[in-house]
Short mmCIF file of C-alpha atoms and ligand atoms in Angstrom, two decimals:
data_model
loop_
_atom_site.label_atom_id
_atom_site.label_comp_id
_atom_site.label_asym_id
_atom_site.label_seq_id
_atom_site.Cartn_x
_atom_site.Cartn_y
_atom_site.Cartn_z
CA MET A 172 98.85 43.47 83.02
CA LYS A 173 96.46 46.54 80.39
CA TYR A 174 98.02 49.86 80.33
CA ASP A 175 96.45 53.20 79.09
CA SER A 176 100.19 54.49 77.59
CA ILE A 177 103.84 52.96 77.62
CA LEU A 178 105.13 55.99 80.47
CA GLU A 179 102.60 53.49 82.66
CA THR A 180 105.28 50.73 82.69
CA VAL A 181 108.46 52.35 83.72
CA GLY A 182 110.10 51.03 86.56
CA ASN A 183 108.91 48.21 88.83
CA THR A 184 111.87 46.36 87.82
CA PRO A 185 113.05 43.15 88.97
CA ILE A 186 115.58 42.27 91.31
CA VAL A 187 117.54 38.85 90.20
CA LYS A 188 119.58 36.55 92.06
CA LEU A 189 122.83 36.28 90.56
CA SER A 190 123.45 31.93 91.63
CA SER A 191 126.47 31.27 88.86
CA ILE A 192 128.79 34.28 89.34
CA ALA A 193 128.37 35.23 92.66
CA PRO A 194 131.02 33.58 95.47
CA ALA A 195 128.48 30.95 97.65
CA HIS A 196 129.35 32.48 101.42
CA VAL A 197 127.08 35.78 100.09
CA SER A 198 123.62 36.40 98.20
CA LEU A 199 123.99 38.71 95.58
CA TYR A 200 120.59 40.19 93.56
CA ALA A 201 120.85 42.59 90.52
CA LYS A 202 117.99 45.09 89.94
CA VAL A 203 117.48 44.80 86.46
CA GLU A 204 116.51 48.36 84.77
CA ALA A 205 116.33 47.14 81.10
CA PHE A 206 113.43 45.87 81.89
CA ASN A 207 112.20 49.49 81.54
CA PRO A 208 110.32 50.16 77.94
CA MET A 209 113.27 51.84 76.32
CA GLY A 210 115.73 49.12 77.73
CA SER A 211 117.50 51.98 80.33
CA VAL A 212 116.62 53.30 84.70
CA LYS A 213 116.86 56.37 82.64
CA ASP A 214 113.31 56.06 81.14
CA ARG A 215 112.50 57.09 84.93
CA LEU A 216 114.23 60.02 85.05
CA ALA A 217 112.91 61.05 81.63
CA LEU A 218 109.18 60.53 82.87
CA ALA A 219 110.00 62.40 86.05
CA VAL A 220 111.18 65.60 84.26
CA ILE A 221 108.86 66.17 82.05
CA GLU A 222 106.17 65.19 84.47
CA ASP A 223 107.77 67.76 86.52
CA ALA A 224 108.17 70.38 84.23
CA GLU A 225 104.56 70.47 83.27
CA ARG A 226 103.03 70.35 86.63
CA ARG A 227 105.32 73.37 87.12
CA GLY A 228 104.48 75.18 84.40
CA ALA A 229 108.20 75.32 83.40
CA LEU A 230 107.45 73.33 80.10
CA LYS A 231 104.07 75.02 77.98
CA PRO A 232 102.53 72.01 75.52
CA GLY A 233 104.15 71.82 71.96
CA GLN A 234 107.69 73.57 73.78
CA THR A 235 110.47 71.71 72.41
CA VAL A 236 112.78 70.00 75.19
CA ILE A 237 116.47 69.32 74.96
CA GLU A 238 119.73 67.90 76.45
CA ALA A 239 123.28 67.31 77.12
CA THR A 240 122.90 63.05 77.50
CA SER A 241 125.36 60.20 76.69
CA GLY A 242 122.24 58.40 75.48
CA ASN A 243 120.72 56.57 77.76
CA THR A 244 118.62 60.08 78.76
CA GLY A 245 117.68 60.90 74.91
CA ILE A 246 116.25 57.72 74.57
CA GLY A 247 114.41 58.35 77.79
CA LEU A 248 113.77 61.16 76.57
CA ALA A 249 112.43 60.18 73.10
CA MET A 250 109.95 57.95 73.79
CA VAL A 251 108.31 60.33 76.58
CA CYS A 252 108.12 63.27 74.22
CA ALA A 253 106.86 60.98 71.58
CA ARG A 254 104.23 60.06 73.44
CA LYS A 255 103.21 63.61 74.92
CA GLY A 256 104.10 65.21 71.45
CA TYR A 257 106.88 67.27 72.30
CA PRO A 258 109.47 68.58 69.92
CA LEU A 259 113.21 67.10 71.53
CA VAL A 260 116.55 68.17 70.25
CA ILE A 261 119.58 65.99 71.86
CA VAL A 262 123.07 67.18 72.15
CA MET A 263 125.44 64.38 72.47
CA ALA A 264 129.24 63.34 71.94
CA GLU A 265 130.50 61.80 68.29
CA ASN A 266 131.97 59.06 70.64
CA PHE A 267 129.13 57.66 71.97
CA SER A 268 127.56 54.19 70.52
CA ILE A 269 126.38 54.85 67.23
CA GLU A 270 123.48 52.60 67.99
CA ARG A 271 121.93 55.47 70.16
CA ARG A 272 121.96 58.68 68.00
CA ARG A 273 119.80 56.20 65.46
CA LEU A 274 117.36 54.74 67.84
CA MET A 275 116.45 58.57 68.91
CA ARG A 276 116.31 59.49 65.70
CA PHE A 277 113.86 56.70 64.82
CA LEU A 278 111.89 57.95 67.66
CA GLY A 279 111.50 60.81 66.42
CA ALA A 280 114.44 62.90 68.34
CA LYS A 281 117.02 65.52 66.75
CA VAL A 282 120.77 64.32 67.22
CA VAL A 283 123.21 67.45 67.33
CA LEU A 284 126.92 66.28 68.01
CA THR A 285 130.05 67.72 69.96
CA PRO A 286 133.27 66.69 69.35
CA ALA A 287 134.77 63.81 71.23
CA ALA A 288 137.81 65.63 71.97
CA ASP A 289 135.13 68.31 74.08
CA LYS A 290 134.08 65.53 76.55
CA GLY A 291 130.68 65.86 78.84
CA SER A 292 131.20 69.58 79.91
CA GLY A 293 131.47 70.45 75.99
CA MET A 294 127.64 68.61 75.14
CA LEU A 295 126.84 70.26 78.15
CA ALA A 296 127.70 73.63 77.18
CA LYS A 297 126.40 73.35 73.89
CA ALA A 298 123.23 72.06 74.65
CA ILE A 299 123.01 75.31 77.29
CA GLU A 300 123.52 77.40 74.56
CA LEU A 301 121.41 76.22 71.99
CA ALA A 302 118.26 76.01 75.40
CA GLU A 303 119.08 80.13 75.71
CA THR A 304 119.68 80.86 71.90
CA HIS A 305 115.84 78.80 71.09
CA GLY A 306 113.94 79.57 74.39
CA TRP A 307 113.76 75.57 74.36
CA PHE A 308 112.95 73.98 78.08
CA LEU A 309 116.82 72.46 79.45
CA THR A 310 115.90 69.17 81.70
CA ARG A 311 119.80 69.78 83.47
CA GLN A 312 118.97 65.86 84.34
CA PHE A 313 122.62 66.61 86.01
CA GLU A 314 121.78 68.71 88.76
CA ASN A 315 117.85 68.43 88.43
CA GLU A 316 116.00 67.27 91.55
CA ALA A 317 112.92 65.81 89.62
CA ASN A 318 115.82 63.09 88.85
CA ALA A 319 117.01 62.28 92.64
CA ASP A 320 113.44 63.22 94.13
CA VAL A 321 111.93 59.64 90.83
CA HIS A 322 114.59 57.48 92.39
CA SER A 323 113.77 57.90 95.79
CA ARG A 324 110.13 57.86 94.78
CA THR A 325 110.39 54.36 92.70
CA THR A 326 113.11 52.64 93.03
CA ALA A 327 114.31 53.36 96.46
CA GLN A 328 110.62 51.92 97.00
CA GLU A 329 110.90 48.23 94.67
CA ILE A 330 114.09 48.06 96.95
CA LEU A 331 112.42 48.17 100.30
CA ARG A 332 109.45 46.42 99.39
CA ASP A 333 111.55 43.23 97.40
CA PHE A 334 114.06 42.87 101.16
CA GLU A 335 111.38 43.56 103.32
CA GLY A 336 112.41 41.12 106.97
CA GLU A 337 116.12 40.30 104.34
CA ARG A 338 118.81 41.31 104.97
CA LEU A 339 120.19 44.07 102.70
CA ASP A 340 124.07 44.81 103.72
CA TYR A 341 125.48 46.69 100.60
CA TRP A 342 123.99 48.57 98.02
CA VAL A 343 125.76 49.14 94.57
CA SER A 344 125.77 51.64 92.23
CA SER A 345 127.44 53.46 89.43
CA TYR A 346 127.16 57.07 88.92
CA GLY A 347 126.57 59.34 85.61
CA THR A 348 124.34 61.53 86.96
CA GLY A 349 124.53 60.94 90.43
CA GLY A 350 120.40 61.09 90.57
CA THR A 351 120.37 57.29 90.75
CA VAL A 352 123.20 57.35 94.25
CA LYS A 353 121.15 60.16 96.06
CA GLY A 354 117.75 59.55 96.08
CA VAL A 355 117.75 55.52 96.00
CA ALA A 356 120.94 56.14 98.98
CA ARG A 357 118.91 58.73 100.75
CA VAL A 358 115.61 56.34 101.82
CA LEU A 359 117.33 53.59 102.22
CA LYS A 360 120.25 55.83 104.72
CA GLU A 361 116.66 56.77 106.76
CA LYS A 362 115.08 52.98 106.52
CA ARG A 363 117.68 50.84 106.27
CA PRO A 364 120.67 52.40 108.31
CA GLU A 365 122.80 48.84 107.88
CA THR A 366 123.25 48.61 104.23
CA LYS A 367 126.24 50.32 103.15
CA ILE A 368 126.58 52.72 100.22
CA VAL A 369 129.32 51.44 97.54
CA VAL A 370 129.38 53.74 94.54
CA THR A 371 132.04 52.64 91.30
CA GLU A 372 134.35 54.20 89.23
CA PRO A 373 136.75 53.80 86.48
CA ASP A 374 140.39 52.98 88.44
CA ASN A 375 142.25 54.80 85.69
CA SER A 376 139.63 57.68 86.15
CA GLN A 377 138.85 58.34 90.43
CA VAL A 378 137.55 61.69 90.16
CA LEU A 379 134.53 61.19 92.31
CA GLY A 380 137.30 59.33 95.09
CA THR A 381 139.76 61.59 94.74
CA GLY A 382 137.31 65.12 94.20
CA LEU A 383 139.68 66.16 90.88
CA PRO A 384 137.65 66.33 87.91
CA ASP A 385 141.02 66.60 86.00
CA ARG A 386 141.75 62.76 87.36
CA PHE A 387 139.32 62.52 84.36
CA ARG A 388 140.35 59.73 81.47
CA PRO A 389 138.85 58.02 79.08
CA HIS A 390 137.40 54.99 80.12
CA PRO A 391 134.88 52.58 78.42
CA VAL A 392 132.15 52.27 80.82
CA GLN A 393 130.17 54.89 78.75
CA GLY A 394 127.16 57.09 80.51
CA THR A 395 128.90 56.96 83.79
CA SER A 396 131.54 59.09 86.19
CA PRO A 397 131.81 62.22 83.56
CA ASP A 398 134.67 64.61 83.69
CA PHE A 399 133.34 66.73 85.67
CA ILE A 400 131.02 65.86 89.35
CA PRO A 401 127.83 66.25 88.41
CA LYS A 402 125.52 68.75 91.22
CA LEU A 403 123.54 65.78 92.72
CA THR A 404 126.42 63.31 93.01
CA ALA A 405 128.78 66.32 94.97
CA ASP A 406 124.99 66.54 97.29
CA ALA A 407 125.17 62.92 97.77
CA LYS A 408 128.78 63.02 98.67
CA SER A 409 128.08 65.99 100.73
CA ALA A 410 125.59 64.48 102.73
CA GLY A 411 127.72 61.05 103.89
CA TYR A 412 125.60 58.90 102.08
CA ILE A 413 128.02 57.25 99.48
CA ASP A 414 130.31 54.80 102.41
CA GLN A 415 132.24 53.60 99.74
CA VAL A 416 133.69 54.95 96.50
CA LEU A 417 135.13 51.29 94.88
CA PRO A 418 137.47 51.45 91.77
CA VAL A 419 137.01 48.97 89.44
CA ASN A 420 138.89 48.20 85.88
CA GLY A 421 137.19 49.16 82.97
CA GLY A 422 138.62 45.45 80.96
CA ASP A 423 137.00 44.09 84.73
CA ALA A 424 134.02 45.88 84.16
CA LEU A 425 133.42 44.52 80.13
CA ARG A 426 135.02 41.02 81.21
CA ARG A 427 131.75 41.45 83.86
CA ALA A 428 129.63 42.46 81.70
CA ARG A 429 129.97 38.81 79.01
CA GLU A 430 129.93 36.39 82.52
CA LEU A 431 126.34 38.11 83.70
CA ALA A 432 125.69 37.17 79.56
CA VAL A 433 126.54 33.70 79.57
CA ARG A 434 126.73 32.13 82.72
CA GLU A 435 123.69 34.34 84.68
CA GLY A 436 121.47 34.42 80.79
CA ILE A 437 121.33 38.61 81.61
CA PHE A 438 121.94 40.24 78.70
CA VAL A 439 123.02 44.33 80.29
CA GLY A 440 125.45 47.05 79.40
CA ILE A 441 129.08 47.74 80.59
CA SER A 442 128.24 49.97 83.71
CA ALA A 443 126.22 46.82 84.68
CA GLY A 444 129.03 44.85 84.06
CA ALA A 445 131.62 47.88 86.39
CA ALA A 446 128.79 47.03 89.87
CA VAL A 447 128.68 43.26 89.28
CA ALA A 448 132.78 44.09 89.38
CA ALA A 449 132.63 45.95 92.57
CA ALA A 450 129.81 43.46 94.52
CA LEU A 451 132.22 40.73 93.95
CA LYS A 452 134.80 42.54 95.32
CA ILE A 453 132.82 43.10 98.22
CA ALA A 454 131.94 39.58 98.56
CA GLU A 455 135.16 39.17 98.98
CA THR A 456 136.07 40.08 102.10
CA ALA A 457 132.28 40.77 102.40
CA PRO A 458 131.28 38.28 105.99
CA ARG A 459 129.63 34.77 105.33
CA GLY A 460 126.12 35.09 104.98
CA SER A 461 126.34 39.10 103.21
CA THR A 462 123.14 40.02 101.32
CA ILE A 463 124.93 42.87 98.66
CA LEU A 464 122.32 44.36 95.42
CA ALA A 465 123.65 45.76 92.64
CA MET A 466 121.85 48.31 90.16
CA LEU A 467 122.40 47.18 86.54
CA PRO A 468 121.36 50.40 84.17
CA ASP A 469 120.34 49.26 80.72
CA THR A 470 120.52 46.52 78.58
CA GLY A 471 123.84 44.57 76.37
CA GLU A 472 122.15 46.14 73.55
CA ARG A 473 123.04 49.84 73.37
CA TYR A 474 126.73 48.48 72.94
CA LEU A 475 127.33 46.21 69.61
CA SER A 476 129.35 49.16 67.86
CA THR A 477 131.43 49.56 71.27
CA PRO A 478 134.32 47.10 72.41
CA LEU A 479 131.88 44.87 74.95
CA PHE A 480 131.50 43.23 71.58
CA ASP A 481 134.90 43.42 69.48
CA ASP A 482 135.51 39.39 70.84
CA VAL A 483 132.40 38.61 69.26
CA ALA A 484 132.94 37.18 66.27
CA VAL A 485 131.49 37.63 62.25
CA ASP A 486 132.54 34.69 60.80
CA MET A 487 132.19 31.42 61.65
CA THR A 488 134.85 30.12 64.10
CA ALA A 489 137.10 27.24 64.00
CA GLU A 490 134.78 25.65 66.28
CA GLU A 491 131.88 26.88 64.51
CA GLU A 492 133.52 25.25 61.01
CA ALA A 493 133.70 22.83 62.36
CA ILE A 494 129.79 22.13 63.39
CA SER A 495 129.30 22.87 60.40
CA LYS A 496 132.02 20.13 58.79
CA SER A 497 130.47 17.68 60.79
CA SER A 498 127.62 16.51 58.50
CA PRO A 499 127.14 16.79 54.31
CA SER A 500 124.92 19.82 53.12
CA ASN A 501 125.11 23.26 53.16
CA ARG A 502 128.81 23.77 53.56
CA PHE A 503 130.43 26.74 52.80
CA ASP A 504 133.99 24.83 52.28
CA ILE A 505 132.62 22.49 49.23
CA ARG A 506 130.81 24.02 45.83
CA PRO A 507 127.54 23.13 45.70
CA ALA A 508 127.39 19.96 43.35
CA PRO A 509 125.91 21.14 39.94
CA ALA A 510 121.76 19.56 39.41
CA PRO A 511 121.25 16.89 38.05
CA ALA A 512 120.66 17.49 34.03
CA ALA A 513 117.12 16.18 34.33
CA ALA A 514 116.29 17.93 37.46
CA THR A 515 116.71 21.36 36.38
CA ALA A 516 112.79 22.87 35.29
CA PRO A 517 112.12 23.69 31.07
CA ALA A 518 112.23 26.85 30.35
CA ALA A 519 108.55 28.46 30.53
CA ALA A 520 108.23 29.96 27.03
CA VAL A 521 107.83 33.78 27.34
CA ASP A 522 105.10 35.00 25.88
CA ALA A 523 105.00 37.22 23.17
CA GLU A 524 102.98 40.64 25.65
CA ALA A 525 105.91 40.05 28.12
CA ALA A 526 108.14 40.35 25.54
CA ALA A 527 107.14 43.83 23.95
CA PHE A 528 106.26 45.24 27.44
CA VAL A 529 110.12 44.39 28.30
CA ASP A 530 110.75 45.52 24.43
CA LYS A 531 109.52 49.02 25.00
CA LEU A 532 110.56 49.93 28.25
CA ILE A 533 114.03 49.37 27.50
CA ARG A 534 113.76 51.76 24.29
CA GLU A 535 112.29 54.14 26.40
CA GLU A 536 113.23 54.73 29.85
CA PRO A 537 116.41 56.06 30.12
CA ALA A 538 117.93 54.58 33.22
CA LEU A 539 115.70 51.41 33.97
CA LEU A 540 115.61 48.57 36.59
CA PHE A 541 114.29 44.91 36.55
CA ALA A 542 113.90 44.85 40.27
CA LEU A 543 111.69 42.42 43.29
CA GLU A 544 110.36 45.25 45.69
CA TRP A 545 112.79 43.78 49.12
CA CYS A 546 116.12 42.54 47.59
CA GLU A 547 118.54 43.29 48.84
CA PHE A 548 120.38 43.78 45.63
CA CYS A 549 117.71 45.76 44.08
CA TRP A 550 117.76 48.00 47.52
CA ALA A 551 121.47 48.52 46.74
CA THR A 552 120.97 49.95 43.36
CA ARG A 553 118.84 51.56 43.94
CA LYS A 554 120.76 53.24 46.54
CA LEU A 555 123.60 53.31 44.29
CA PHE A 556 121.07 55.46 41.58
CA LYS A 557 120.06 57.86 44.39
CA ALA A 558 123.55 58.26 45.73
CA HIS A 559 125.10 59.31 42.26
CA ALA A 560 120.81 61.84 42.12
CA VAL A 561 120.12 59.56 38.83
CA PRO A 562 116.46 59.29 38.10
CA TYR A 563 114.94 56.02 37.48
CA ARG A 564 112.26 53.26 37.02
CA SER A 565 112.44 50.42 38.63
CA ILE A 566 109.83 47.47 37.58
CA ASP A 567 109.14 45.70 41.44
CA LEU A 568 108.35 42.01 39.31
CA ASP A 569 106.87 40.76 42.98
CA SER A 570 104.89 44.27 43.76
CA VAL A 571 101.11 44.12 44.48
CA ALA A 572 99.82 45.84 40.73
CA MET A 573 102.48 42.84 38.59
CA GLN A 574 100.82 39.68 40.59
CA GLU A 575 97.06 39.13 38.33
CA ASN A 576 98.04 36.68 36.37
CA ASP A 577 101.34 36.37 36.89
CA TRP A 578 102.26 39.32 35.02
CA GLY A 579 105.32 40.08 37.47
CA GLY A 580 106.85 36.25 36.75
CA ARG A 581 106.21 36.58 32.76
CA VAL A 582 107.88 39.91 32.23
CA ARG A 583 110.33 37.81 34.83
CA ARG A 584 110.66 35.77 32.03
CA ALA A 585 111.11 37.84 29.05
CA VAL A 586 114.16 39.73 31.63
CA GLY A 587 115.43 36.49 32.20
CA ALA A 588 115.53 35.73 27.54
CA ARG A 589 116.62 38.87 27.20
CA VAL A 590 119.86 38.85 29.77
CA GLY A 591 120.20 35.40 28.81
CA GLY A 592 119.78 34.49 33.05
CA PRO A 593 117.63 34.39 35.34
CA THR A 594 119.06 37.43 37.74
CA ILE A 595 117.79 40.36 39.36
CA PRO A 596 117.41 43.08 39.44
CA GLN A 597 118.91 43.79 36.14
CA VAL A 598 120.12 48.16 34.74
CA PHE A 599 119.51 48.60 31.71
CA ILE A 600 120.65 52.69 30.74
CA GLY A 601 119.72 54.41 27.23
CA GLY A 602 118.99 50.32 25.99
CA GLU A 603 122.11 49.09 26.70
CA LEU A 604 122.78 46.04 29.52
CA ILE A 605 124.88 47.07 32.13
CA GLY A 606 123.60 43.97 34.15
CA GLY A 607 122.62 42.69 38.07
CA ASN A 608 123.94 44.47 41.59
CA ALA A 609 127.72 43.30 40.86
CA GLU A 610 128.13 44.64 37.14
CA MET A 611 125.78 48.05 38.24
CA PHE A 612 129.21 47.97 41.07
CA GLU A 613 131.84 48.00 38.98
CA ALA A 614 130.05 50.18 36.30
CA ALA A 615 130.39 53.22 38.82
CA ARG A 616 133.36 52.04 40.75
CA ASN A 617 135.06 52.12 36.73
CA GLY A 618 133.20 55.91 35.08
CA GLU A 619 130.87 53.41 32.59
CA LEU A 620 127.65 54.32 34.24
CA GLU A 621 128.77 58.11 34.08
CA ARG A 622 129.14 57.57 30.40
CA LEU A 623 125.86 55.70 29.57
CA VAL A 624 123.55 57.45 32.48
CA ARG A 625 125.24 60.67 30.04
CA ALA A 626 124.56 59.07 26.96
CA ALA A 627 120.80 59.08 27.57
CA GLY A 628 120.43 62.33 28.94
CA VAL A 629 120.17 61.55 32.38
CA THR A 630 121.55 63.35 34.92
CA PHE A 631 124.29 62.45 36.97
CA ASP A 632 125.75 64.09 40.01
CA ALA A 633 129.57 63.02 39.89
CA GLU A 634 130.67 65.51 42.66
CA ALA A 635 129.08 63.24 45.95
CA LYS A 636 131.27 61.10 47.25
CA VAL A 637 129.83 57.46 47.59
CA ASP A 638 131.28 55.02 50.09
CA TYR A 639 129.76 52.12 47.23
CA GLY A 640 130.46 49.98 49.92
CA SER A 641 128.29 51.18 52.81
CA LEU A 642 125.29 50.59 49.85
CA LEU A 643 126.03 46.75 49.95
CA PRO A 644 123.66 44.40 52.32
CA LYS A 645 125.83 44.25 55.20
CA TRP A 646 126.87 41.40 55.82
CA LEU A 647 128.28 40.94 52.09
CA LYS A 648 130.12 44.14 53.45
CA GLN A 649 131.54 42.41 56.60
CA LYS A 650 132.47 39.28 54.53
CA SER A 651 134.32 41.04 51.64
CA ALA A 652 136.19 43.20 54.61
CA ALA A 653 137.18 40.45 55.98
N1 PMP B 979 124.92 53.59 83.38
C1 PMP B 979 124.17 54.11 82.46
C2 PMP B 979 124.62 53.07 81.32
C3 PMP B 979 123.68 55.49 82.50
O1 PMP B 979 123.09 55.97 80.99
C4 PMP B 979 123.42 55.98 83.10
C5 PMP B 979 122.82 57.67 83.27
N2 PMP B 979 123.33 57.98 82.79
C6 PMP B 979 123.80 55.36 84.42
C7 PMP B 979 124.57 54.10 84.59
C8 PMP B 979 123.99 56.30 85.87
O2 PMP B 979 122.84 56.56 86.54
P1 PMP B 979 122.65 58.20 87.37
O3 PMP B 979 122.74 59.64 86.26
O4 PMP B 979 121.38 57.90 87.77
O5 PMP B 979 124.11 58.21 88.44
#
């Protein structure tokens, strides 16, 4: 298929049968919204609210768009605004997973955080205030009818099409704004009145079931069940679209999300786990031959820093260690054997031109780094210089500029002869050798770096609060923290 724009790929998500985790007496299907371009159901809403506002003239070319969102709406809006050229500001509570913030910023959006203690209603209040202060266009996902309408026009039609002539006894969904629920349920109520509409919420936070917002408690099902009943959700409830509100345990939602990954190969988020947990509860008492469809709102990649991944190891597990030890090479539990003397390559001769070049740099550059362009230890050293605002010169030995006649290689050998080993990076301050990455961080921690930098007459920001560990390659940090 060819498309004129990424926006044309929103919707038309697949419905997949869950054969491994479903009991034999029912057919359990899942609508996998992770297939949307930015990986969630909210891509539908993002495109719909922007195009609706454009049609109504409520959104002017170049006007800033703003929304309060737990992430998926912001990520969808970031895609739509990037493609259509609108600046975007997202307001988000600080406790939502950090990969969401960085994703939105990667797509060019600005992300403003609100305190976790102020919950969903706090972030919404901040978005309204910013919109009023600056005359920005607030998409109002919690009450915007375009949110429900897009689900009637797309999601519901896809379901009708895919179950045409077949049974559909239950449709199961979580709710965030309630756009999915209101939009899909009103179509199913009309076209498939036999289909029971089941909405799930966390069992420790039964706001919808009781109608009492003060029953809200923190729960792990991000993006759903806020501390208030959104208008679109209230509409669906008062219209009688919801046949059952089914509480699901947060731990069960996490477990089912993991089960979907391990047993079905379907990698989705926590609210998908909640919907499947609810669907499996329905299945327990459903008559033989029943067909159940669960909504899986987003991809599991959005949850790497959340409890969903808490039990996923970083280091090798005992089982993996056993696999490692089951064959001789590349094992962490035995020291690498020293290379046999005969195999050691004779040291290549250092040429005078390269040696002179290196000497001159060391003499003249107050803060000097011999590096490889993308070596991660070189990056850590550059970040360390930057963190203390030290101007430095980096000689990138593998850069295109140094490739001709192996000039970079010749300079590297000259540096190696000078420091007594082949390790890169190598740092010199005021003509004095600090050493490699490890020595550089040690010197930063013990004050030696500051002393040498100042003696060399270069600026050093000693006030900067630097978390040195955070500058190192992530895998190294995790290893040393373990
Ligand atoms: N699950 C997740 C992960 C979400 O981000 C959302 C939307 N915030 C939903 C479910 C619920 O979708 P809706 O807003 O249409 O009720």
